[in-house]
mmCIF file of C-alpha atoms in Angstrom:
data_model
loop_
_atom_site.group_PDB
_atom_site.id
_atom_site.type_symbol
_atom_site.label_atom_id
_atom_site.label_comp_id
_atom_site.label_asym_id
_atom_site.label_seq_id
_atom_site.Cartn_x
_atom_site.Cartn_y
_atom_site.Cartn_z
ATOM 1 C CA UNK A 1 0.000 0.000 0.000
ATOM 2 C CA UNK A 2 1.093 3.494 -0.567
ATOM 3 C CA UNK A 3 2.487 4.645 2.568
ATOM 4 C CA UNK A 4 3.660 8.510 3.383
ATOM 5 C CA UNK A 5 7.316 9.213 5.024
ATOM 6 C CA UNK A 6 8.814 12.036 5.756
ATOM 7 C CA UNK A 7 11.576 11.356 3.225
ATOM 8 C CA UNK A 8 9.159 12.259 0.686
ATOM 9 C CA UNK A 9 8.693 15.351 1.882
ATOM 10 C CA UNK A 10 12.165 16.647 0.607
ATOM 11 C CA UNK A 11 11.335 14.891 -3.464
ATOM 12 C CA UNK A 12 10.578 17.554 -6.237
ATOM 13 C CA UNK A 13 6.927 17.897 -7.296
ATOM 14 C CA UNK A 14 8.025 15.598 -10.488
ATOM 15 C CA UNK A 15 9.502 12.779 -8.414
ATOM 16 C CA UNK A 16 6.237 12.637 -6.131
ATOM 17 C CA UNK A 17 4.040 12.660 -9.354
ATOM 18 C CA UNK A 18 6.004 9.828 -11.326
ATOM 19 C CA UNK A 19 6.113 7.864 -7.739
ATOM 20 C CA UNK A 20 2.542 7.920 -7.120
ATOM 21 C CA UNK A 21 1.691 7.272 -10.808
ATOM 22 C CA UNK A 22 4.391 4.199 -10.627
ATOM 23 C CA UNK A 23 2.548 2.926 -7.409
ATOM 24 C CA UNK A 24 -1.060 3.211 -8.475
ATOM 25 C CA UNK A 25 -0.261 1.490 -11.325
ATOM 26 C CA UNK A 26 1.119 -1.574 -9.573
ATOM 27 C CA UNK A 27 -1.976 -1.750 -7.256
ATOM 28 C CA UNK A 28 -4.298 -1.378 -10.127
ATOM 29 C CA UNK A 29 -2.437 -4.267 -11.849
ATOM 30 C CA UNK A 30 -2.544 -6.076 -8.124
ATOM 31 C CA UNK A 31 -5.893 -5.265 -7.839
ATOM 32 C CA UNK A 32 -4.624 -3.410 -4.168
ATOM 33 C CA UNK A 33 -6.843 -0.368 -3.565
ATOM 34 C CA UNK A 34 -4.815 2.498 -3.076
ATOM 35 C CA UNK A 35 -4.792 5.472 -0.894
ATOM 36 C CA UNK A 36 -3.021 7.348 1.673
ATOM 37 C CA UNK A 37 -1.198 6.374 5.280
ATOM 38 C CA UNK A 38 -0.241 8.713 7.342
ATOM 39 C CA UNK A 39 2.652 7.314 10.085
ATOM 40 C CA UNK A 40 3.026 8.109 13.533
ATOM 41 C CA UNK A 41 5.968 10.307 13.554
ATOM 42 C CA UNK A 42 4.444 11.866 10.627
ATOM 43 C CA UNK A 43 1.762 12.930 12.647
ATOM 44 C CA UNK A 44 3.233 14.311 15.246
ATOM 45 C CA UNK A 45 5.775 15.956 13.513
ATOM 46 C CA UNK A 46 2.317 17.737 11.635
ATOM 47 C CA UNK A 47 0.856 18.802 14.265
ATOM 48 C CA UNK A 48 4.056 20.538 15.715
ATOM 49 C CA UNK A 49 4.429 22.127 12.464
ATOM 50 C CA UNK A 50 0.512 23.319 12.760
ATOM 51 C CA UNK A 51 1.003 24.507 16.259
ATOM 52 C CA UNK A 52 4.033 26.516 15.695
ATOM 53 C CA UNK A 53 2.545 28.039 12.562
ATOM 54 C CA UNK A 54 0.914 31.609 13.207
ATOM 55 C CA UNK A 55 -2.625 31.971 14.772
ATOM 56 C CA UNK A 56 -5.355 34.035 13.544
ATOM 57 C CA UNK A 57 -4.106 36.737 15.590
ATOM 58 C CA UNK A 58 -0.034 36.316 13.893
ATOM 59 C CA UNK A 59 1.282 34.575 17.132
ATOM 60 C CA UNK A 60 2.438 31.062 17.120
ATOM 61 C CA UNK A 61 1.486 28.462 18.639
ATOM 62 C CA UNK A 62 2.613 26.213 20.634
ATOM 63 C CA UNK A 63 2.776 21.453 21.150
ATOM 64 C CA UNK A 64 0.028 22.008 23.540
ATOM 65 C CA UNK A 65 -2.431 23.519 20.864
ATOM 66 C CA UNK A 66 -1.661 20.860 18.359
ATOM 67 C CA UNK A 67 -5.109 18.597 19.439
ATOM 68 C CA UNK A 68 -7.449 21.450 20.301
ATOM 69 C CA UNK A 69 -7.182 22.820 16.451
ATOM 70 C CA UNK A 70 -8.949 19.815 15.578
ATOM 71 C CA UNK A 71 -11.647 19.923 18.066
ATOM 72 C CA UNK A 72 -9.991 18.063 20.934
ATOM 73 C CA UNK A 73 -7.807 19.079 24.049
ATOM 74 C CA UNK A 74 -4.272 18.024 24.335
ATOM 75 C CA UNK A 75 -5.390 15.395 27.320
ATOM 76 C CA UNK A 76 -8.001 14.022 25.023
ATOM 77 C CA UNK A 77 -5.521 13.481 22.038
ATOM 78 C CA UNK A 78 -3.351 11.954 24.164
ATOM 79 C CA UNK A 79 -1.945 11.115 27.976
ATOM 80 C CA UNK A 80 -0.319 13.347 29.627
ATOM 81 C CA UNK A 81 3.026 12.217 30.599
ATOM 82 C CA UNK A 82 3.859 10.517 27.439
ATOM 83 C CA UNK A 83 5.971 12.108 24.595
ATOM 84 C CA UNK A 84 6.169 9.266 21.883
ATOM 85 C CA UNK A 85 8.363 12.053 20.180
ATOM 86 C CA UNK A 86 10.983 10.892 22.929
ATOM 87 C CA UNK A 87 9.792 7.710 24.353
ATOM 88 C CA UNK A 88 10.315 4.357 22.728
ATOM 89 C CA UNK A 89 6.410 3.739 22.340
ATOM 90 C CA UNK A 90 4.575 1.037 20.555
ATOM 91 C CA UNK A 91 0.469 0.816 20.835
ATOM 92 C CA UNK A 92 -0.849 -2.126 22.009
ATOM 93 C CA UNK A 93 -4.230 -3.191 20.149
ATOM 94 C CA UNK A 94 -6.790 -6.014 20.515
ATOM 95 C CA UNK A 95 -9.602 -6.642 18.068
ATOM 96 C CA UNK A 96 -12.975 -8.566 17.801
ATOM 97 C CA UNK A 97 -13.852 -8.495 21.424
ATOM 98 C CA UNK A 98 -15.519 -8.271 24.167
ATOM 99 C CA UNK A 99 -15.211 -11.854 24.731
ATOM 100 C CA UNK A 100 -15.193 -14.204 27.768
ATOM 101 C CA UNK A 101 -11.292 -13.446 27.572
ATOM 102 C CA UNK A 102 -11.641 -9.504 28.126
ATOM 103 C CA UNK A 103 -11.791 -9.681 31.962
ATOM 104 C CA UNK A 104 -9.272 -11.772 32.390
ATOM 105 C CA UNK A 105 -7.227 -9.269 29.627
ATOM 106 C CA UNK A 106 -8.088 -6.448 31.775
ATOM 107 C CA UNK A 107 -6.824 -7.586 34.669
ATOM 108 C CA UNK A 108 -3.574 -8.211 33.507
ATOM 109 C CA UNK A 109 -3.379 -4.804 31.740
ATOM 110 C CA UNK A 110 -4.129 -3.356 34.940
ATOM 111 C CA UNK A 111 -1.459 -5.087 37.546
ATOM 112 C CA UNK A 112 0.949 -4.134 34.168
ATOM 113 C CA UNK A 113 -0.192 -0.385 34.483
ATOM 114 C CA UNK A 114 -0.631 -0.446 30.797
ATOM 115 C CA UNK A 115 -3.401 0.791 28.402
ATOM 116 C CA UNK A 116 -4.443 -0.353 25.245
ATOM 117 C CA UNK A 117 -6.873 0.223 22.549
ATOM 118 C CA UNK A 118 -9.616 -2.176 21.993
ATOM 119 C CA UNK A 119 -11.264 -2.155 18.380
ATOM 120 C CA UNK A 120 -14.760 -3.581 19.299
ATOM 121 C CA UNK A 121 -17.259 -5.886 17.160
ATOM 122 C CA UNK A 122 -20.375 -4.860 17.695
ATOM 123 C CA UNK A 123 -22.891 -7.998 17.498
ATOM 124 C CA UNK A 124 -22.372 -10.853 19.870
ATOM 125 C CA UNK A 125 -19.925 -9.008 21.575
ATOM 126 C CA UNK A 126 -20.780 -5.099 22.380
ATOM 127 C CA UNK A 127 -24.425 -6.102 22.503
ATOM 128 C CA UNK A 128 -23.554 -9.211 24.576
ATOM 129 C CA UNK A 129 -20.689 -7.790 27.257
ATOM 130 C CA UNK A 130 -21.985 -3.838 28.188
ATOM 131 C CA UNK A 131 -20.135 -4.372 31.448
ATOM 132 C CA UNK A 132 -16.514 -5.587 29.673
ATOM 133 C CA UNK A 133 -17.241 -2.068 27.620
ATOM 134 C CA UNK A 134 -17.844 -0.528 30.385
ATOM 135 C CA UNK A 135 -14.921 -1.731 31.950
ATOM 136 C CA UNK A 136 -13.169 -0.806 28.998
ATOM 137 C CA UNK A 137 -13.649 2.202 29.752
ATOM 138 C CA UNK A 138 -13.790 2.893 32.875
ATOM 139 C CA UNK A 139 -9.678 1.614 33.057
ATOM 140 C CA UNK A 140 -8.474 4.272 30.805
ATOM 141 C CA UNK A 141 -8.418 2.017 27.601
ATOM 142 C CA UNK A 142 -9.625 3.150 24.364
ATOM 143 C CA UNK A 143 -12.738 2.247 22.809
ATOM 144 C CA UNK A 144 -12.223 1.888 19.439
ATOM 145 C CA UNK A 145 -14.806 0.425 16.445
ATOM 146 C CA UNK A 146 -14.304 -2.362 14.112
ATOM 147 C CA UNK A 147 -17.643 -2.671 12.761
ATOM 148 C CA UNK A 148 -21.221 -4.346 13.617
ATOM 149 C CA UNK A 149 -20.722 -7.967 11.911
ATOM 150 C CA UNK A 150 -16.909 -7.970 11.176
ATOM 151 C CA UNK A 151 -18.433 -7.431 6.929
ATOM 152 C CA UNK A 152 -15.705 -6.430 4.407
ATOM 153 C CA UNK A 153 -16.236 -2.743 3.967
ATOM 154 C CA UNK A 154 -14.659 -2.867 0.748
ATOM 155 C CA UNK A 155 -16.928 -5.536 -0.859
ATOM 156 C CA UNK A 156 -20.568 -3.755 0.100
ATOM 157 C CA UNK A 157 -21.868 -0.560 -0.590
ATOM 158 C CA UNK A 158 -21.035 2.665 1.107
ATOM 159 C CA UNK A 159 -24.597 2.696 2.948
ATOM 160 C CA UNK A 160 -24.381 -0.855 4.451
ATOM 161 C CA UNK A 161 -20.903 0.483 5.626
ATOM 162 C CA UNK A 162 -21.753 2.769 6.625
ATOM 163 C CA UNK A 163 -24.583 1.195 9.209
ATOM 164 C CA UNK A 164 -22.154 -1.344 9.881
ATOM 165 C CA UNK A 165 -20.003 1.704 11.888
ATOM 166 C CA UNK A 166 -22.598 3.519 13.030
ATOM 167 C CA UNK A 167 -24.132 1.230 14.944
ATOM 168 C CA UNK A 168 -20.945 0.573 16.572
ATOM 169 C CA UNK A 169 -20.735 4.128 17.313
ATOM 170 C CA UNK A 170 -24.372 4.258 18.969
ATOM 171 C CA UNK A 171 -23.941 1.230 21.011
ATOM 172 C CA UNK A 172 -20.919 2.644 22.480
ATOM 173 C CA UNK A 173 -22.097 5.644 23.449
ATOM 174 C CA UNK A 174 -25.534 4.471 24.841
ATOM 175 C CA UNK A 175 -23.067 2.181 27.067
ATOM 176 C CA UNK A 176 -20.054 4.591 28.174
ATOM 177 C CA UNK A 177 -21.744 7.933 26.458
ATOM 178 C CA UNK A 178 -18.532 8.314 24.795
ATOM 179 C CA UNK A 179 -18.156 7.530 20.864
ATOM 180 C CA UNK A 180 -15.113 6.357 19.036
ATOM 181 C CA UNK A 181 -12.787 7.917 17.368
ATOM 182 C CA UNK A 182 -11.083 5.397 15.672
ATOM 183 C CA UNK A 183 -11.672 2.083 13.494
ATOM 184 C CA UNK A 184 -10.055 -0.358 12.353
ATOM 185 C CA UNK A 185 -11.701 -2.131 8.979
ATOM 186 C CA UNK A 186 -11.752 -5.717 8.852
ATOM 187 C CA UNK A 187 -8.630 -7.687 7.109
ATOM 188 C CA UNK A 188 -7.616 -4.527 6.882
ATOM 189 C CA UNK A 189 -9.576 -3.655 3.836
ATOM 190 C CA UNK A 190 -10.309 0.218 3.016
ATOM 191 C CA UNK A 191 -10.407 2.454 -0.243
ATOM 192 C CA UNK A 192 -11.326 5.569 -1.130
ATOM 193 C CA UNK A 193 -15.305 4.892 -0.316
ATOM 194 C CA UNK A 194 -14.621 3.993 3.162
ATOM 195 C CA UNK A 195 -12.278 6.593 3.773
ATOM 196 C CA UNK A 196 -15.146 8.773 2.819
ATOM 197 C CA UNK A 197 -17.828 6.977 5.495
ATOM 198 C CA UNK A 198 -15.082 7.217 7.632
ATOM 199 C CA UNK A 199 -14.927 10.757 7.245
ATOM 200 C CA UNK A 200 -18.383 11.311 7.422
ATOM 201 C CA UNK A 201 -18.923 9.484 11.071
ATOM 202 C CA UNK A 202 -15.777 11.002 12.697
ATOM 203 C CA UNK A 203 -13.806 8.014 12.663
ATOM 204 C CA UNK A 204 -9.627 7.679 11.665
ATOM 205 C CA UNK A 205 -8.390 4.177 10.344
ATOM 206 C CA UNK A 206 -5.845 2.388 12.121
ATOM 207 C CA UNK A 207 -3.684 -0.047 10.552
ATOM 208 C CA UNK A 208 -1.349 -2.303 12.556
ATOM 209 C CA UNK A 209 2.486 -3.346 11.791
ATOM 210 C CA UNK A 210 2.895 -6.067 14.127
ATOM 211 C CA UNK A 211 0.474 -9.316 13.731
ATOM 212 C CA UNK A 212 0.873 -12.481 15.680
ATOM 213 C CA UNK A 213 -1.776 -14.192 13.489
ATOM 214 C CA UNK A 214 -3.101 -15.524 17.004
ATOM 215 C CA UNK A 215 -6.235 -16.856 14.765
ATOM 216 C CA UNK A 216 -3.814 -19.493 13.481
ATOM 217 C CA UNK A 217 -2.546 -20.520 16.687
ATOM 218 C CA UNK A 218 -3.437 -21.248 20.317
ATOM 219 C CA UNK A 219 0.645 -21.322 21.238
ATOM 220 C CA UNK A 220 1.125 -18.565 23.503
ATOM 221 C CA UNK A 221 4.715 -18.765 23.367
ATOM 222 C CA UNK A 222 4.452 -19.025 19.353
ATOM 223 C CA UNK A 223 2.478 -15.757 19.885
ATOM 224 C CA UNK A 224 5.014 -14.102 22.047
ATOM 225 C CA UNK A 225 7.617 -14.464 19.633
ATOM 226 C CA UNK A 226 5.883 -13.546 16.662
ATOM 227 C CA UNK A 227 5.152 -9.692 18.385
ATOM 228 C CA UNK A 228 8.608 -9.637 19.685
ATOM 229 C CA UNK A 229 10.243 -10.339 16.607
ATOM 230 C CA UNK A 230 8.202 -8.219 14.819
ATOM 231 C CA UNK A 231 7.770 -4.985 17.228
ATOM 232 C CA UNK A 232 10.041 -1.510 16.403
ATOM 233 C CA UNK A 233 9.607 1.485 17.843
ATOM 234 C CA UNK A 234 6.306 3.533 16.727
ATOM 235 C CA UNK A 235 4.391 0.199 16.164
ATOM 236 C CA UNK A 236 1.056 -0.952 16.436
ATOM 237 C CA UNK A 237 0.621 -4.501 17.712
ATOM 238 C CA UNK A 238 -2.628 -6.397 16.587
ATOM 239 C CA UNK A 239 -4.021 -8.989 18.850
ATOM 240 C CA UNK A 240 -7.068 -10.439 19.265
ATOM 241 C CA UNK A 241 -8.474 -11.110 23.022
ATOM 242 C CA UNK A 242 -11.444 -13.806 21.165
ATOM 243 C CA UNK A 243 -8.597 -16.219 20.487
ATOM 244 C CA UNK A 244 -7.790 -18.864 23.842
ATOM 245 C CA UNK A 245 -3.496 -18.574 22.826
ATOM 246 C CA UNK A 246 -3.831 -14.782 22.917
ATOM 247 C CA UNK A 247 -4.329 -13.579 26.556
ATOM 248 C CA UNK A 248 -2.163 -15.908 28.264
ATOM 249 C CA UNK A 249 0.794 -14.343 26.061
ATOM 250 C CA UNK A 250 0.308 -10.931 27.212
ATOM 251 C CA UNK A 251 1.968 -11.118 30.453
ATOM 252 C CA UNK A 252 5.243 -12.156 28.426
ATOM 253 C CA UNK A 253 4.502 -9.687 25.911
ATOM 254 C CA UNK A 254 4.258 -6.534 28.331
ATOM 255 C CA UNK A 255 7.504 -8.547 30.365
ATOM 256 C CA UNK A 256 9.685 -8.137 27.362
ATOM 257 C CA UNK A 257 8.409 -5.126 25.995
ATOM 258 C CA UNK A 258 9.338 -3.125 29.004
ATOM 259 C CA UNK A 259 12.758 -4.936 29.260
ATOM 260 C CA UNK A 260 13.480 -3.444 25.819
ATOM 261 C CA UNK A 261 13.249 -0.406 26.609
ATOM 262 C CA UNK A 262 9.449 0.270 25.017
ATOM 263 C CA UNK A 263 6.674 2.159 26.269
ATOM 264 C CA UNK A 264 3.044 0.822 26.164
ATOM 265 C CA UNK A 265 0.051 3.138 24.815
ATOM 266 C CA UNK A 266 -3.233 3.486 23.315
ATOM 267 C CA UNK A 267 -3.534 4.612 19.138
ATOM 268 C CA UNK A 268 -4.135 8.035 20.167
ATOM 269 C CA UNK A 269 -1.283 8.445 23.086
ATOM 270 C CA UNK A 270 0.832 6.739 19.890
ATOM 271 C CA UNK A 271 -0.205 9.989 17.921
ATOM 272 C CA UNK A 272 0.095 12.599 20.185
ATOM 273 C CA UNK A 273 0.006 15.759 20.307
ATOM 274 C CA UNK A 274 -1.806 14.908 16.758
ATOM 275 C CA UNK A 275 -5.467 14.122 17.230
ATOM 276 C CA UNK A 276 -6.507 11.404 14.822
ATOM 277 C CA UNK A 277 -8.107 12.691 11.589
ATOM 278 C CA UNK A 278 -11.291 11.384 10.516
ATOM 279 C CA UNK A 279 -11.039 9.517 7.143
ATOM 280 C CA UNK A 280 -7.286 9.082 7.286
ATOM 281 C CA UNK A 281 -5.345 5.993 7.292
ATOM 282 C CA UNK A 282 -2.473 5.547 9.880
ATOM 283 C CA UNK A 283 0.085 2.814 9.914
ATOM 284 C CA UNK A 284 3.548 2.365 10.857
#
């Protein structure tokens, strides 16, 4: 997939052009959707440049600003206390839940001290488990959407997608009466279209870099390894707290992470001071 780093920022307006027209030629031939990503760092280093640009009223700005010009205070876009710009951070995600596993999940996250961001299905888990939401929530973890019945948003039409988010969204806040922010689409699968519903309900996409492909597995270690081996800084790990291998892992996961010098966030602590931008892609 295309995929935006700050290296291109420096190409002349003729290199960018015959790059993008090089790449959306070999997705067309893949049959790979194309559109933009946005990473981490990029983001931040954005939102800096925003803040320290002039104000309406010629004076600058300043990091603190960077999440209330898009609608949001500095706290909201991210922790306070964490500077990914300095710190070693990697998000830690888990999709497809609530599940009988979530509890358990939670309590481990807690005695860790560590937050994550939890990407939510909506039917026969949201409508089944209010209190793990709630609970969700109520810990400081991010609630997050990843549709009503895990459908490809790609493959149906922008109006069934766009129910399939929404409803997400009005669960979640009839339960917590907060509403996401973020979303991750299924397999991974997004395109112009649902960048566009994305837009339209408030919600940024989040893409992962690390995968464990826990839905192949139930070997925790095998697990472990596969997010260890994988994990740099700025990541975004993608786990899945449905799967019987997957909690049991954590513990070793959060162990090793922290012995490496990494520190554990949500999506949005991972973008800070940037808020997230509804409609646009992020990914390592």
């Amino acid at each position: 997939m295309p995929k935006q780093k700050s290296a291109a920022r420096t190409m002349s307006a003729s290199g960018i052009s015959g790059l993008l027209a090089a790449t959306t030629l070999a997705l067309a031939l893949s049959g790979c959707a194309s559109y933009d990503v946005t990473a981490p760092a990029d983001a931040r280093a954005d939102a800096i440049a925003a803040a320290e640009s002039p104000n309406e009223d010629g004076k600058n700005g300043d990091a603190k600003d960077a999440g209330a010009r898009n609608g949001k205070s500095a706290e909201q876009a991210g922790a306070p206390g964490v500077d990914c710009r300095k710190a070693k951070c990697v998000a830690l995600t888990f999709d497809a839940g609530p599940s009988e596993n979530t509890n358990r999940l939670l309590d481990i996250l807690k005695k860790e001290k560590v937050h994550a961001t939890f990407f939510m299905l909506g039917k026969n888990h949201i409508a089944e488990r209010p209190a793990e939401v709630k609970r969700i929530d109520a810990e400081g973890h991010e609630l997050a959407n990843h549709t009503w019945s895990h459908q490809i948003l790609t493959d149906i039409e922008p109006a069934e997608a766009k129910r399939e988010l929404s409803r997400v969204q009005d669960a979640v806040r009839k339960i917590t009466g907060k509403t996401p922010t973020l979303m991750r689409p299924p397999q991974g699968r997004t395109d112009e279209s649902v960048s566009q519903v994305s837009k339209e309900l408030g919600l940024a996409q989040v893409l992962w870099s690390v995968t464990a492909k826990d839905y192949q597995t139930t070997d925790s270690d095998l697990i472990t390894k596969r997010v260890l081996d994988q994990t740099e800084r700025d990541g975004i790990i993608l786990l899945h707290d449905i799967y019987k291998g997957t909690v049991p892992a954590v513990p070793g996961i959060v162990t090793q992470l922290k012995k490496r010098g990494y520190t554990i966030v949500t999506v949005s602590q991972l973008l800070s001071p940037a808020t997230p931008e509804p409609g646009m892609v992020y990914r390592p």
